[in-house]
Amino acid sequence: MKYLPADGLHWRSRQRPPVKLALNFTGLMYAVTYSQMFPLMEKLGLDTQKLFDIICEQKTNCGVFQFYGQKVKDRDYRMDFALAFGLKDLGYVKRLYEDLNCPAFALDGALDLLRTGLKDGRGGHDFSEAAAVMRDYLEL
């Protein structure tokens, strides 16, 4: 794990500190979940605005949901954080799992989705465009 700083807290280091990776891992995995869930529910005929409103009333409502859930629901992929950067950070987390000989079950699916987006030319677009990849698969 030579790519990590010794104390794990150097925010300005060129290396990725574990705290920063943990924050990005958590937030980006939420965003990937929304990017898969909203297109699926849309394909099933659910009103995604009503679904969004219901989630807002639940304990699953959070800042990440307010940010990415809204973007995904509205297909508003304005640039805030590039898909390629998110893929890179999640790739660092994947290396941590590999270094520990541990599977990264949910992460592997997220990486597949993001790599597909990168292959489709969406790497320089916003991370929320992972939803557009799903919409393509679901023919929406």
Coordinates of C-alpha atoms in Angstrom, one line a residue:
M1 CA 0.0 0.0 0.0
K2 CA 2.9 2.3 -0.8
Y3 CA 0.5 4.7 -2.5
L4 CA -1.0 5.7 0.8
P5 CA 0.6 8.2 3.3
A6 CA 1.7 6.7 6.6
D7 CA -0.8 8.5 8.9
G8 CA -3.7 8.4 6.4
L9 CA -4.6 12.1 7.0
H10 CA -2.5 14.2 4.6
W11 CA -5.2 16.0 2.7
R12 CA -2.8 17.8 0.4
S13 CA -0.6 14.9 -0.4
R14 CA -0.2 13.6 -4.0
Q15 CA -1.1 10.3 -2.5
R16 CA -4.7 9.4 -1.7
P17 CA -5.2 9.4 2.1
P18 CA -7.5 6.7 3.4
V19 CA -9.9 9.3 4.9
K20 CA -10.3 11.0 1.5
L21 CA -10.8 7.7 -0.2
A22 CA -13.4 6.6 2.4
L23 CA -15.3 9.8 1.8
N24 CA -15.2 9.6 -2.0
F25 CA -15.9 5.8 -1.9
T26 CA -19.0 6.3 0.2
G27 CA -20.4 9.3 -1.8
L28 CA -19.6 7.9 -5.2
M29 CA -21.1 4.6 -4.4
Y30 CA -24.3 6.4 -3.4
A31 CA -24.3 8.2 -6.7
V32 CA -23.8 4.9 -8.6
T33 CA -26.7 3.4 -6.8
Y34 CA -29.0 6.4 -7.7
S35 CA -27.6 6.1 -11.3
Q36 CA -28.9 2.5 -11.5
M37 CA -32.1 2.8 -9.4
F38 CA -33.8 5.8 -11.1
P39 CA -33.5 4.5 -14.7
L40 CA -34.7 1.1 -13.5
M41 CA -37.7 2.5 -11.8
E42 CA -38.4 4.8 -14.8
K43 CA -38.3 1.7 -17.1
L44 CA -40.8 0.0 -14.8
G45 CA -43.1 3.0 -15.2
L46 CA -42.8 4.7 -11.9
D47 CA -43.0 8.5 -11.7
T48 CA -39.4 9.4 -10.7
Q49 CA -40.5 12.7 -9.2
K50 CA -42.9 10.9 -6.8
L51 CA -40.1 8.4 -6.0
F52 CA -37.7 11.2 -5.3
D53 CA -40.3 12.9 -3.0
I54 CA -40.9 9.6 -1.2
I55 CA -37.1 9.1 -0.6
C56 CA -36.8 12.7 0.6
E57 CA -39.2 11.7 3.5
Q58 CA -37.2 8.6 4.4
K59 CA -34.1 8.1 6.5
T60 CA -32.3 7.4 3.2
N61 CA -32.5 11.1 2.3
C62 CA -29.1 12.7 2.7
G63 CA -26.9 15.4 1.1
V64 CA -25.6 13.0 -1.5
F65 CA -29.1 12.0 -2.5
Q66 CA -30.2 15.6 -2.7
F67 CA -27.2 16.3 -5.0
Y68 CA -26.9 13.2 -7.2
G69 CA -30.5 11.9 -6.9
Q70 CA -31.8 15.2 -8.2
K71 CA -29.4 15.3 -11.1
V72 CA -30.1 11.7 -12.1
K73 CA -33.9 12.1 -11.8
D74 CA -33.8 15.2 -14.0
R75 CA -31.2 14.0 -16.4
D76 CA -29.3 17.1 -15.5
Y77 CA -25.7 16.0 -16.1
R78 CA -24.1 19.4 -15.6
M79 CA -20.4 19.1 -14.8
D80 CA -19.5 19.0 -11.2
F81 CA -17.1 16.0 -10.9
A82 CA -15.8 14.1 -13.9
L83 CA -16.7 10.4 -14.3
A84 CA -13.1 9.7 -15.0
F85 CA -12.0 11.2 -11.7
G86 CA -14.5 9.1 -9.8
L87 CA -13.4 6.0 -11.6
K88 CA -9.8 6.8 -10.7
D89 CA -10.6 7.2 -7.0
L90 CA -12.7 4.1 -6.9
G91 CA -9.8 2.3 -8.6
Y92 CA -7.6 3.3 -5.7
V93 CA -10.1 1.7 -3.3
K94 CA -10.2 -1.4 -5.5
R95 CA -6.4 -1.7 -5.1
L96 CA -6.8 -1.5 -1.3
Y97 CA -9.2 -4.5 -1.4
E98 CA -6.8 -6.4 -3.8
D99 CA -3.8 -5.6 -1.5
L100 CA -5.8 -7.2 1.3
N101 CA -6.9 -10.2 -0.8
C102 CA -10.5 -9.3 -0.2
P103 CA -13.3 -9.2 -2.7
A104 CA -15.0 -5.8 -3.4
F105 CA -18.4 -7.0 -4.4
A106 CA -20.4 -3.8 -4.8
L107 CA -17.4 -1.9 -5.9
D108 CA -16.8 -4.3 -8.8
G109 CA -20.2 -3.6 -10.3
A110 CA -19.7 0.2 -9.9
L111 CA -16.4 0.0 -11.7
D112 CA -17.9 -2.0 -14.5
L113 CA -20.6 0.6 -15.0
L114 CA -18.1 3.5 -14.9
R115 CA -15.7 1.8 -17.3
T116 CA -18.5 1.4 -19.7
G117 CA -19.2 5.1 -19.4
L118 CA -15.5 5.8 -20.0
K119 CA -15.5 3.5 -23.1
D120 CA -18.6 5.3 -24.4
G121 CA -16.8 8.7 -24.2
R122 CA -18.3 10.0 -21.0
G123 CA -15.1 10.2 -19.0
G124 CA -14.9 14.0 -19.2
H125 CA -18.6 14.3 -18.4
D126 CA -20.2 14.5 -15.0
F127 CA -20.1 11.5 -12.7
S128 CA -24.0 11.4 -12.8
E129 CA -23.8 10.4 -16.4
A130 CA -23.4 6.8 -15.1
A131 CA -27.3 7.1 -15.2
A132 CA -27.1 7.8 -19.0
V133 CA -25.2 4.5 -19.4
M134 CA -28.0 2.7 -17.6
R135 CA -30.6 4.5 -19.6
D136 CA -28.9 3.3 -22.7
Y137 CA -28.9 -0.3 -21.5
L138 CA -32.6 0.0 -20.6
E139 CA -33.4 1.7 -23.9
L140 CA -34.9 4.8 -22.2

